[in-house]
PDB file of N, CA, C and O in Angstrom:
ATOM      1  N   UNK A 323       7.620  23.253  -5.299  1.00 70.00           N
ATOM      2  CA  UNK A 323       7.866  24.319  -3.753  1.00 70.00           C
ATOM      3  C   UNK A 323       9.001  25.005  -4.013  1.00 70.00           C
ATOM      4  O   UNK A 323      10.305  24.568  -4.609  1.00 70.00           O
ATOM      5  N   UNK A 324       8.660  26.318  -3.938  1.00 79.00           N
ATOM      6  CA  UNK A 324       9.796  27.530  -3.711  1.00 79.00           C
ATOM      7  C   UNK A 324      10.921  27.505  -2.687  1.00 79.00           C
ATOM      8  O   UNK A 324      11.659  28.214  -2.549  1.00 79.00           O
ATOM      9  N   UNK A 325      10.447  26.725  -1.838  1.00 83.00           N
ATOM     10  CA  UNK A 325      11.542  26.435  -0.016  1.00 83.00           C
ATOM     11  C   UNK A 325      11.318  24.972   0.180  1.00 83.00           C
ATOM     12  O   UNK A 325      10.924  24.162   0.001  1.00 83.00           O
ATOM     13  N   UNK A 326      12.202  24.539   0.809  1.00 85.00           N
ATOM     14  CA  UNK A 326      12.150  22.883   2.022  1.00 85.00           C
ATOM     15  C   UNK A 326      11.059  23.017   2.566  1.00 85.00           C
ATOM     16  O   UNK A 326      10.249  23.451   3.264  1.00 85.00           O
ATOM     17  N   UNK A 327      10.388  21.450   2.572  1.00 82.00           N
ATOM     18  CA  UNK A 327       9.565  21.117   3.188  1.00 82.00           C
ATOM     19  C   UNK A 327       8.990  22.241   4.481  1.00 82.00           C
ATOM     20  O   UNK A 327       8.070  22.314   4.827  1.00 82.00           O
ATOM     21  N   UNK A 328      10.115  21.688   5.145  1.00 84.00           N
ATOM     22  CA  UNK A 328      10.045  21.980   6.999  1.00 84.00           C
ATOM     23  C   UNK A 328       9.823  23.633   7.262  1.00 84.00           C
ATOM     24  O   UNK A 328       9.489  23.902   7.794  1.00 84.00           O
ATOM     25  N   UNK A 329       9.870  23.971   6.407  1.00 88.00           N
ATOM     26  CA  UNK A 329       9.652  25.855   6.011  1.00 88.00           C
ATOM     27  C   UNK A 329       7.825  25.955   6.358  1.00 88.00           C
ATOM     28  O   UNK A 329       7.767  27.221   6.407  1.00 88.00           O
ATOM     29  N   UNK A 330       7.368  24.756   5.421  1.00 88.00           N
ATOM     30  CA  UNK A 330       6.086  25.345   5.314  1.00 88.00           C
ATOM     31  C   UNK A 330       5.467  24.874   6.690  1.00 88.00           C
ATOM     32  O   UNK A 330       5.511  24.328   7.495  1.00 88.00           O
ATOM     33  N   UNK A 331       4.604  25.677   7.227  1.00 89.00           N
ATOM     34  CA  UNK A 331       3.473  25.482   8.587  1.00 89.00           C
ATOM     35  C   UNK A 331       2.720  24.553   8.548  1.00 89.00           C
ATOM     36  O   UNK A 331       2.746  23.665   9.342  1.00 89.00           O
ATOM     37  N   UNK A 332       2.946  23.868   7.459  1.00 93.00           N
ATOM     38  CA  UNK A 332       1.642  22.247   6.938  1.00 93.00           C
ATOM     39  C   UNK A 332       2.653  21.518   7.341  1.00 93.00           C
ATOM     40  O   UNK A 332       2.267  20.240   7.796  1.00 93.00           O
ATOM     41  N   UNK A 333       3.661  21.756   7.130  1.00 93.00           N
ATOM     42  CA  UNK A 333       5.033  20.832   7.505  1.00 93.00           C
ATOM     43  C   UNK A 333       4.421  19.952   9.006  1.00 93.00           C
ATOM     44  O   UNK A 333       5.016  18.887   8.694  1.00 93.00           O
ATOM     45  N   UNK A 334       4.473  21.042   9.789  1.00 91.00           N
ATOM     46  CA  UNK A 334       4.352  20.650  10.791  1.00 91.00           C
ATOM     47  C   UNK A 334       3.181  19.945  11.377  1.00 91.00           C
ATOM     48  O   UNK A 334       3.275  18.349  11.963  1.00 91.00           O
ATOM     49  N   UNK A 335       1.777  20.272  10.419  1.00 93.00           N
ATOM     50  CA  UNK A 335       0.855  19.114  11.101  1.00 93.00           C
ATOM     51  C   UNK A 335       0.887  17.554  10.409  1.00 93.00           C
ATOM     52  O   UNK A 335       0.361  17.110  10.919  1.00 93.00           O
ATOM     53  N   UNK A 336       1.521  18.175   9.582  1.00 96.00           N
ATOM     54  CA  UNK A 336       2.166  16.471   8.409  1.00 96.00           C
ATOM     55  C   UNK A 336       3.205  15.567   9.411  1.00 96.00           C
ATOM     56  O   UNK A 336       2.358  14.298   9.650  1.00 96.00           O
ATOM     57  N   UNK A 337       3.618  16.409   9.955  1.00 95.00           N
ATOM     58  CA  UNK A 337       4.987  15.307  10.251  1.00 95.00           C
ATOM     59  C   UNK A 337       4.466  14.928  11.889  1.00 95.00           C
ATOM     60  O   UNK A 337       4.372  13.457  12.362  1.00 95.00           O
ATOM     61  N   UNK A 338       3.416  15.765  12.206  1.00 94.00           N
ATOM     62  CA  UNK A 338       2.682  15.268  13.765  1.00 94.00           C
ATOM     63  C   UNK A 338       1.935  13.516  13.470  1.00 94.00           C
ATOM     64  O   UNK A 338       1.701  13.142  13.740  1.00 94.00           O
ATOM     65  N   UNK A 339       1.078  13.802  12.292  1.00 96.00           N
ATOM     66  CA  UNK A 339       0.613  12.959  11.791  1.00 96.00           C
ATOM     67  C   UNK A 339       1.125  11.562  11.718  1.00 96.00           C
ATOM     68  O   UNK A 339       0.364  10.365  12.217  1.00 96.00           O
ATOM     69  N   UNK A 340       1.908  11.824  10.629  1.00 97.00           N
ATOM     70  CA  UNK A 340       3.015  10.887  10.001  1.00 97.00           C
ATOM     71  C   UNK A 340       3.399  10.254  11.649  1.00 97.00           C
ATOM     72  O   UNK A 340       3.301   9.043  11.715  1.00 97.00           O
ATOM     73  N   UNK A 341       4.010  10.957  12.621  1.00 96.00           N
ATOM     74  CA  UNK A 341       4.731  10.053  13.753  1.00 96.00           C
ATOM     75  C   UNK A 341       3.673   9.577  14.845  1.00 96.00           C
ATOM     76  O   UNK A 341       3.656   8.426  15.149  1.00 96.00           O
ATOM     77  N   UNK A 342       2.520  10.108  14.944  1.00 95.00           N
ATOM     78  CA  UNK A 342       1.373   9.694  16.114  1.00 95.00           C
ATOM     79  C   UNK A 342       0.545   8.383  15.334  1.00 95.00           C
ATOM     80  O   UNK A 342       0.411   7.517  16.250  1.00 95.00           O
ATOM     81  N   UNK A 343       0.798   8.083  14.394  1.00 96.00           N
ATOM     82  CA  UNK A 343       0.539   6.565  13.653  1.00 96.00           C
ATOM     83  C   UNK A 343       1.977   5.486  13.568  1.00 96.00           C
ATOM     84  O   UNK A 343       1.452   4.400  13.056  1.00 96.00           O
ATOM     85  N   UNK A 344       2.644   5.733  13.754  1.00 95.00           N
ATOM     86  CA  UNK A 344       4.058   5.123  14.080  1.00 95.00           C
ATOM     87  C   UNK A 344       4.068   4.129  15.072  1.00 95.00           C
ATOM     88  O   UNK A 344       3.022   4.473  15.996  1.00 95.00           O
ATOM     89  N   UNK A 345       4.097   2.705  15.161  1.00 95.00           N
ATOM     90  CA  UNK A 345       4.412   1.798  16.121  1.00 95.00           C
ATOM     91  C   UNK A 345       4.740   2.051  17.690  1.00 95.00           C
ATOM     92  O   UNK A 345       4.612   1.928  18.714  1.00 95.00           O
ATOM     93  N   UNK A 346       6.120   2.987  17.167  1.00 95.00           N
ATOM     94  CA  UNK A 346       6.626   2.933  18.516  1.00 95.00           C
ATOM     95  C   UNK A 346       6.231   4.974  18.802  1.00 95.00           C
ATOM     96  O   UNK A 346       7.128   5.078  19.614  1.00 95.00           O
ATOM     97  N   UNK A 347       5.448   5.330  18.513  1.00 95.00           N
ATOM     98  CA  UNK A 347       5.297   6.365  19.165  1.00 95.00           C
ATOM     99  C   UNK A 347       4.205   6.094  20.520  1.00 95.00           C
ATOM    100  O   UNK A 347       4.564   5.430  20.796  1.00 95.00           O
ATOM    101  N   UNK A 348       4.770   7.335  21.259  1.00 94.00           N
ATOM    102  CA  UNK A 348       4.425   7.385  22.801  1.00 94.00           C
ATOM    103  C   UNK A 348       2.617   7.096  22.559  1.00 94.00           C
ATOM    104  O   UNK A 348       2.544   6.186  23.857  1.00 94.00           O
ATOM    105  N   UNK A 349       1.869   7.529  22.114  1.00 91.00           N
ATOM    106  CA  UNK A 349       0.568   7.153  22.284  1.00 91.00           C
ATOM    107  C   UNK A 349      -0.200   6.196  21.364  1.00 91.00           C
ATOM    108  O   UNK A 349      -1.176   6.365  20.943  1.00 91.00           O
ATOM    109  N   UNK A 350       0.504   5.313  20.900  1.00 93.00           N
ATOM    110  CA  UNK A 350       0.479   4.493  19.595  1.00 93.00           C
ATOM    111  C   UNK A 350      -0.976   3.839  20.384  1.00 93.00           C
ATOM    112  O   UNK A 350      -1.483   3.446  18.984  1.00 93.00           O
ATOM    113  N   UNK A 351      -1.152   3.444  21.782  1.00 93.00           N
ATOM    114  CA  UNK A 351      -2.541   2.960  21.521  1.00 93.00           C
ATOM    115  C   UNK A 351      -3.643   3.531  21.319  1.00 93.00           C
ATOM    116  O   UNK A 351      -4.817   3.368  21.177  1.00 93.00           O
ATOM    117  N   UNK A 352      -3.599   4.989  21.369  1.00 93.00           N
ATOM    118  CA  UNK A 352      -5.007   5.755  20.192  1.00 93.00           C
ATOM    119  C   UNK A 352      -5.006   5.919  18.819  1.00 93.00           C
ATOM    120  O   UNK A 352      -5.787   6.119  18.672  1.00 93.00           O
ATOM    121  N   UNK A 353      -3.560   5.015  18.235  1.00 95.00           N
ATOM    122  CA  UNK A 353      -3.691   5.532  16.710  1.00 95.00           C
ATOM    123  C   UNK A 353      -3.196   4.388  16.148  1.00 95.00           C
ATOM    124  O   UNK A 353      -4.384   3.677  15.724  1.00 95.00           O
ATOM    125  N   UNK A 354      -2.250   3.819  16.318  1.00 96.00           N
ATOM    126  CA  UNK A 354      -1.368   2.690  15.776  1.00 96.00           C
ATOM    127  C   UNK A 354      -2.322   1.377  16.209  1.00 96.00           C
ATOM    128  O   UNK A 354      -2.674   0.645  15.746  1.00 96.00           O
ATOM    129  N   UNK A 355      -2.369   1.139  17.853  1.00 96.00           N
ATOM    130  CA  UNK A 355      -3.015   0.079  17.958  1.00 96.00           C
ATOM    131  C   UNK A 355      -4.661  -0.403  17.498  1.00 96.00           C
ATOM    132  O   UNK A 355      -5.199  -1.236  17.614  1.00 96.00           O
ATOM    133  N   UNK A 356      -5.053   1.295  17.194  1.00 95.00           N
ATOM    134  CA  UNK A 356      -6.583   1.152  16.770  1.00 95.00           C
ATOM    135  C   UNK A 356      -6.292   1.208  15.533  1.00 95.00           C
ATOM    136  O   UNK A 356      -8.096   0.966  15.164  1.00 95.00           O
ATOM    137  N   UNK A 357      -5.432   0.764  14.422  1.00 96.00           N
ATOM    138  CA  UNK A 357      -5.741   0.497  13.092  1.00 96.00           C
ATOM    139  C   UNK A 357      -5.765   1.456  12.558  1.00 96.00           C
ATOM    140  O   UNK A 357      -5.508   2.182  11.247  1.00 96.00           O
ATOM    141  N   UNK A 358      -5.145   3.040  13.140  1.00 97.00           N
ATOM    142  CA  UNK A 358      -5.211   4.536  12.817  1.00 97.00           C
ATOM    143  C   UNK A 358      -3.855   4.328  11.811  1.00 97.00           C
ATOM    144  O   UNK A 358      -3.050   4.312  12.275  1.00 97.00           O
ATOM    145  N   UNK A 359      -4.194   4.851  10.190  1.00 97.00           N
ATOM    146  CA  UNK A 359      -2.870   4.851   9.686  1.00 97.00           C
ATOM    147  C   UNK A 359      -2.811   5.786   8.700  1.00 97.00           C
ATOM    148  O   UNK A 359      -4.060   6.626   8.817  1.00 97.00           O
ATOM    149  N   UNK A 360      -1.402   5.933   8.088  1.00 98.00           N
ATOM    150  CA  UNK A 360      -1.997   7.268   6.798  1.00 98.00           C
ATOM    151  C   UNK A 360      -2.053   6.597   5.568  1.00 98.00           C
ATOM    152  O   UNK A 360      -0.966   5.638   5.594  1.00 98.00           O
ATOM    153  N   UNK A 361      -2.734   7.155   4.794  1.00 98.00           N
ATOM    154  CA  UNK A 361      -2.922   6.848   3.281  1.00 98.00           C
ATOM    155  C   UNK A 361      -1.524   6.237   2.735  1.00 98.00           C
ATOM    156  O   UNK A 361      -0.686   7.166   2.921  1.00 98.00           O
ATOM    157  N   UNK A 362      -1.536   5.323   1.740  1.00 97.00           N
ATOM    158  CA  UNK A 362      -0.287   5.262   1.117  1.00 97.00           C
ATOM    159  C   UNK A 362       0.050   6.882   0.272  1.00 97.00           C
ATOM    160  O   UNK A 362       1.497   7.031   0.265  1.00 97.00           O
ATOM    161  N   UNK A 363      -1.193   7.348  -0.300  1.00 98.00           N
ATOM    162  CA  UNK A 363      -0.670   8.347  -1.311  1.00 98.00           C
ATOM    163  C   UNK A 363       0.204   9.134   0.148  1.00 98.00           C
ATOM    164  O   UNK A 363       0.823  10.434  -1.107  1.00 98.00           O
ATOM    165  N   UNK A 364      -0.232   9.633   1.069  1.00 98.00           N
ATOM    166  CA  UNK A 364       0.618  10.485   2.399  1.00 98.00           C
ATOM    167  C   UNK A 364       1.377  10.266   2.793  1.00 98.00           C
ATOM    168  O   UNK A 364       2.308  10.769   3.613  1.00 98.00           O
ATOM    169  N   UNK A 365       2.177   9.101   2.555  1.00 96.00           N
ATOM    170  CA  UNK A 365       3.095   8.551   3.669  1.00 96.00           C
ATOM    171  C   UNK A 365       4.067   7.677   2.658  1.00 96.00           C
ATOM    172  O   UNK A 365       5.454   7.795   3.066  1.00 96.00           O
ATOM    173  N   UNK A 366       3.922   7.379   1.493  1.00 94.00           N
ATOM    174  CA  UNK A 366       4.881   6.798   0.639  1.00 94.00           C
ATOM    175  C   UNK A 366       5.985   8.087  -0.180  1.00 94.00           C
ATOM    176  O   UNK A 366       5.508   9.362   0.435  1.00 94.00           O
ATOM    177  N   UNK A 367       6.972   8.107  -0.792  1.00 91.00           N
ATOM    178  CA  UNK A 367       7.390   9.188  -1.484  1.00 91.00           C
ATOM    179  C   UNK A 367       6.516   9.909  -1.694  1.00 91.00           C
ATOM    180  O   UNK A 367       5.925  10.169  -2.436  1.00 91.00           O
ATOM    181  N   UNK A 368       7.243  11.397  -2.071  1.00 92.00           N
ATOM    182  CA  UNK A 368       6.291  12.505  -2.323  1.00 92.00           C
ATOM    183  C   UNK A 368       5.063  12.282  -1.515  1.00 92.00           C
ATOM    184  O   UNK A 368       3.812  12.934  -1.609  1.00 92.00           O
ATOM    185  N   UNK A 369       4.889  12.236  -0.392  1.00 96.00           N
ATOM    186  CA  UNK A 369       3.696  12.127   0.853  1.00 96.00           C
ATOM    187  C   UNK A 369       3.307  13.548   0.384  1.00 96.00           C
ATOM    188  O   UNK A 369       2.245  14.086   0.831  1.00 96.00           O
ATOM    189  N   UNK A 370       4.334  14.172   1.229  1.00 96.00           N
ATOM    190  CA  UNK A 370       3.873  15.848   2.018  1.00 96.00           C
ATOM    191  C   UNK A 370       3.698  16.518   0.605  1.00 96.00           C
ATOM    192  O   UNK A 370       2.289  17.293   1.049  1.00 96.00           O
ATOM    193  N   UNK A 371       4.032  16.616  -0.302  1.00 95.00           N
ATOM    194  CA  UNK A 371       3.251  17.265  -1.653  1.00 95.00           C
ATOM    195  C   UNK A 371       1.985  16.867  -2.027  1.00 95.00           C
ATOM    196  O   UNK A 371       1.276  17.781  -2.386  1.00 95.00           O
ATOM    197  N   UNK A 372       1.627  15.360  -2.019  1.00 97.00           N
ATOM    198  CA  UNK A 372       0.360  14.767  -2.041  1.00 97.00           C
ATOM    199  C   UNK A 372      -0.720  15.361  -0.911  1.00 97.00           C
ATOM    200  O   UNK A 372      -1.640  15.910  -1.207  1.00 97.00           O
ATOM    201  N   UNK A 373      -0.054  15.471  -0.005  1.00 97.00           N
ATOM    202  CA  UNK A 373      -0.538  16.492   1.514  1.00 97.00           C
ATOM    203  C   UNK A 373      -1.056  17.478   0.995  1.00 97.00           C
ATOM    204  O   UNK A 373      -2.457  18.072   1.152  1.00 97.00           O
ATOM    205  N   UNK A 374      -0.109  18.038   0.759  1.00 95.00           N
ATOM    206  CA  UNK A 374      -0.310  19.711   0.649  1.00 95.00           C
ATOM    207  C   UNK A 374      -1.485  19.900  -0.685  1.00 95.00           C
ATOM    208  O   UNK A 374      -2.046  20.882  -0.887  1.00 95.00           O
ATOM    209  N   UNK A 375      -1.155  19.002  -1.981  1.00 96.00           N
ATOM    210  CA  UNK A 375      -2.174  19.451  -2.685  1.00 96.00           C
ATOM    211  C   UNK A 375      -3.535  18.966  -2.378  1.00 96.00           C
ATOM    212  O   UNK A 375      -4.608  19.809  -3.136  1.00 96.00           O
ATOM    213  N   UNK A 376      -3.996  17.490  -1.569  1.00 97.00           N
ATOM    214  CA  UNK A 376      -5.174  17.576  -1.259  1.00 97.00           C
ATOM    215  C   UNK A 376      -5.521  18.742  -0.027  1.00 97.00           C
ATOM    216  O   UNK A 376      -6.913  18.494  -0.634  1.00 97.00           O
ATOM    217  N   UNK A 377      -5.304  18.489   0.396  1.00 96.00           N
ATOM    218  CA  UNK A 377      -5.896  19.358   1.835  1.00 96.00           C
ATOM    219  C   UNK A 377      -5.552  21.285   1.528  1.00 96.00           C
ATOM    220  O   UNK A 377      -6.275  21.751   2.211  1.00 96.00           O
ATOM    221  N   UNK A 378      -4.430  21.407   0.981  1.00 94.00           N
ATOM    222  CA  UNK A 378      -4.365  23.272   0.728  1.00 94.00           C
ATOM    223  C   UNK A 378      -3.574  23.234   1.945  1.00 94.00           C
ATOM    224  O   UNK A 378      -3.099  22.837   3.106  1.00 94.00           O
ATOM    225  N   UNK A 379      -3.894  24.589   2.025  1.00 92.00           N
ATOM    226  CA  UNK A 379      -2.866  25.683   3.225  1.00 92.00           C
ATOM    227  C   UNK A 379      -3.949  25.581   4.178  1.00 92.00           C
ATOM    228  O   UNK A 379      -5.379  26.005   3.959  1.00 92.00           O
ATOM    229  N   UNK A 380      -2.832  25.424   5.406  1.00 91.00           N
ATOM    230  CA  UNK A 380      -4.124  25.844   6.660  1.00 91.00           C
ATOM    231  C   UNK A 380      -5.026  27.269   6.860  1.00 91.00           C
ATOM    232  O   UNK A 380      -4.006  28.209   6.009  1.00 91.00           O
ATOM    233  N   UNK A 381      -5.940  27.536   6.802  1.00 91.00           N
ATOM    234  CA  UNK A 381      -6.485  28.623   6.575  1.00 91.00           C
ATOM    235  C   UNK A 381      -6.216  29.647   7.251  1.00 91.00           C
ATOM    236  O   UNK A 381      -5.855  30.971   7.502  1.00 91.00           O
ATOM    237  N   UNK A 382      -5.620  29.087   9.099  1.00 91.00           N
ATOM    238  CA  UNK A 382      -5.056  30.038   9.799  1.00 91.00           C
ATOM    239  C   UNK A 382      -3.911  28.959  11.110  1.00 91.00           C
ATOM    240  O   UNK A 382      -4.182  28.031  10.582  1.00 91.00           O
ATOM    241  N   UNK A 383      -3.129  29.330  11.460  1.00 87.00           N
ATOM    242  CA  UNK A 383      -2.128  28.797  12.083  1.00 87.00           C
ATOM    243  C   UNK A 383      -2.577  28.308  13.213  1.00 87.00           C
ATOM    244  O   UNK A 383      -2.423  27.127  13.961  1.00 87.00           O
ATOM    245  N   UNK A 384      -3.979  28.505  13.468  1.00 90.00           N
ATOM    246  CA  UNK A 384      -4.830  27.703  14.934  1.00 90.00           C
ATOM    247  C   UNK A 384      -5.344  26.206  14.379  1.00 90.00           C
ATOM    248  O   UNK A 384      -5.513  25.257  15.107  1.00 90.00           O
ATOM    249  N   UNK A 385      -5.212  26.532  12.852  1.00 89.00           N
ATOM    250  CA  UNK A 385      -6.012  24.875  12.230  1.00 89.00           C
ATOM    251  C   UNK A 385      -4.797  24.018  12.173  1.00 89.00           C
ATOM    252  O   UNK A 385      -3.790  23.746  12.024  1.00 89.00           O
ATOM    253  N   UNK A 386      -5.289  22.898  12.374  1.00 89.00           N
ATOM    254  CA  UNK A 386      -4.467  21.233  12.452  1.00 89.00           C
ATOM    255  C   UNK A 386      -5.440  20.411  11.715  1.00 89.00           C
ATOM    256  O   UNK A 386      -6.883  20.407  11.206  1.00 89.00           O
ATOM    257  N   UNK A 387      -4.736  18.872  11.698  1.00 92.00           N
ATOM    258  CA  UNK A 387      -5.498  18.179  10.630  1.00 92.00           C
ATOM    259  C   UNK A 387      -6.947  17.461  11.394  1.00 92.00           C
ATOM    260  O   UNK A 387      -6.026  17.209  13.252  1.00 92.00           O
ATOM    261  N   UNK A 388      -7.599  16.811  11.309  1.00 92.00           N
ATOM    262  CA  UNK A 388      -8.975  16.406  11.910  1.00 92.00           C
ATOM    263  C   UNK A 388      -9.260  15.071  11.097  1.00 92.00           C
ATOM    264  O   UNK A 388      -9.704  15.115   9.908  1.00 92.00           O
ATOM    265  N   UNK A 389      -9.502  14.239  11.646  1.00 96.00           N
ATOM    266  CA  UNK A 389     -10.217  12.966  10.819  1.00 96.00           C
ATOM    267  C   UNK A 389     -11.853  12.877  10.974  1.00 96.00           C
ATOM    268  O   UNK A 389     -12.467  13.123  11.911  1.00 96.00           O
ATOM    269  N   UNK A 390     -12.537  12.836  10.142  1.00 97.00           N
ATOM    270  CA  UNK A 390     -13.833  13.158  10.104  1.00 97.00           C
ATOM    271  C   UNK A 390     -14.582  11.805  10.874  1.00 97.00           C
ATOM    272  O   UNK A 390     -15.654  12.110  11.673  1.00 97.00           O
ATOM    273  N   UNK A 391     -14.332  10.494   9.937  1.00 97.00           N
ATOM    274  CA  UNK A 391     -14.606   9.681  11.236  1.00 97.00           C
ATOM    275  C   UNK A 391     -13.364   9.130  12.114  1.00 97.00           C
ATOM    276  O   UNK A 391     -12.542   8.413  11.067  1.00 97.00           O
ATOM    277  N   UNK A 392     -13.355   9.360  13.145  1.00 93.00           N
ATOM    278  CA  UNK A 392     -12.205   9.107  14.082  1.00 93.00           C
ATOM    279  C   UNK A 392     -11.805   7.354  13.953  1.00 93.00           C
ATOM    280  O   UNK A 392     -11.078   7.320  14.893  1.00 93.00           O
ATOM    281  N   UNK A 393     -12.341   6.442  13.790  1.00 91.00           N
ATOM    282  CA  UNK A 393     -12.103   5.401  13.705  1.00 91.00           C
ATOM    283  C   UNK A 393     -11.378   5.124  12.449  1.00 91.00           C
ATOM    284  O   UNK A 393     -11.035   3.833  11.956  1.00 91.00           O
ATOM    285  N   UNK A 394     -10.978   5.726  11.319  1.00 96.00           N
ATOM    286  CA  UNK A 394     -10.975   5.473  10.346  1.00 96.00           C
ATOM    287  C   UNK A 394      -9.306   6.362   9.864  1.00 96.00           C
ATOM    288  O   UNK A 394      -8.589   6.619  10.972  1.00 96.00           O
ATOM    289  N   UNK A 395      -8.975   6.012   8.973  1.00 97.00           N
ATOM    290  CA  UNK A 395      -7.384   6.392   8.523  1.00 97.00           C
ATOM    291  C   UNK A 395      -7.265   7.770   7.342  1.00 97.00           C
ATOM    292  O   UNK A 395      -8.562   8.473   7.649  1.00 97.00           O
ATOM    293  N   UNK A 396      -6.072   8.274   7.975  1.00 98.00           N
ATOM    294  CA  UNK A 396      -5.630   9.463   7.733  1.00 98.00           C
ATOM    295  C   UNK A 396      -6.067   9.115   5.755  1.00 98.00           C
ATOM    296  O   UNK A 396      -4.877   8.887   5.698  1.00 98.00           O
ATOM    297  N   UNK A 397      -6.609   9.868   5.366  1.00 98.00           N
ATOM    298  CA  UNK A 397      -6.479   9.972   3.804  1.00 98.00           C
ATOM    299  C   UNK A 397      -7.922  11.302   3.316  1.00 98.00           C
ATOM    300  O   UNK A 397      -8.210  11.498   4.173  1.00 98.00           O
ATOM    301  N   UNK A 398      -7.760  11.722   1.966  1.00 97.00           N
ATOM    302  CA  UNK A 398      -8.153  12.837   1.566  1.00 97.00           C
ATOM    303  C   UNK A 398      -9.527  12.949   1.670  1.00 97.00           C
ATOM    304  O   UNK A 398     -10.279  13.941   2.516  1.00 97.00           O
ATOM    305  N   UNK A 399     -10.343  11.742   1.614  1.00 98.00           N
ATOM    306  CA  UNK A 399     -11.783  11.830   1.892  1.00 98.00           C
ATOM    307  C   UNK A 399     -12.452  11.943   3.229  1.00 98.00           C
ATOM    308  O   UNK A 399     -13.627  12.158   3.712  1.00 98.00           O
ATOM    309  N   UNK A 400     -11.033  11.648   4.326  1.00 98.00           N
ATOM    310  CA  UNK A 400     -11.439  11.534   5.622  1.00 98.00           C
ATOM    311  C   UNK A 400     -10.818  12.521   6.459  1.00 98.00           C
ATOM    312  O   UNK A 400     -10.678  12.476   7.938  1.00 98.00           O
ATOM    313  N   UNK A 401     -10.380  13.772   5.832  1.00 97.00           N
ATOM    314  CA  UNK A 401      -9.677  14.635   7.054  1.00 97.00           C
ATOM    315  C   UNK A 401     -10.401  15.643   6.204  1.00 97.00           C
ATOM    316  O   UNK A 401     -10.654  16.454   5.218  1.00 97.00           O
ATOM    317  N   UNK A 402     -10.099  16.823   6.929  1.00 93.00           N
ATOM    318  CA  UNK A 402     -10.321  18.405   7.007  1.00 93.00           C
ATOM    319  C   UNK A 402      -9.322  19.366   7.967  1.00 93.00           C
ATOM    320  O   UNK A 402      -9.127  18.743   8.737  1.00 93.00           O
TER     321      UNK A 402
END
């Protein structure tokens, strides 16, 4: 990486994904309480780099992360 994580536009999407799956999130009933988690590859050390390698750059500023199966976890095979 040639710049700090927080300077990547994808990092904002990544942080929002991580934050909404925490038990203390204001909307935890919609994510954490339903068992929605972020896979270990994306939530452990080096998670943002793994996320960026797996998902790539956002095609446009309007794009965000989306789960294909809304009952599944955030992981490479279930996100677009």
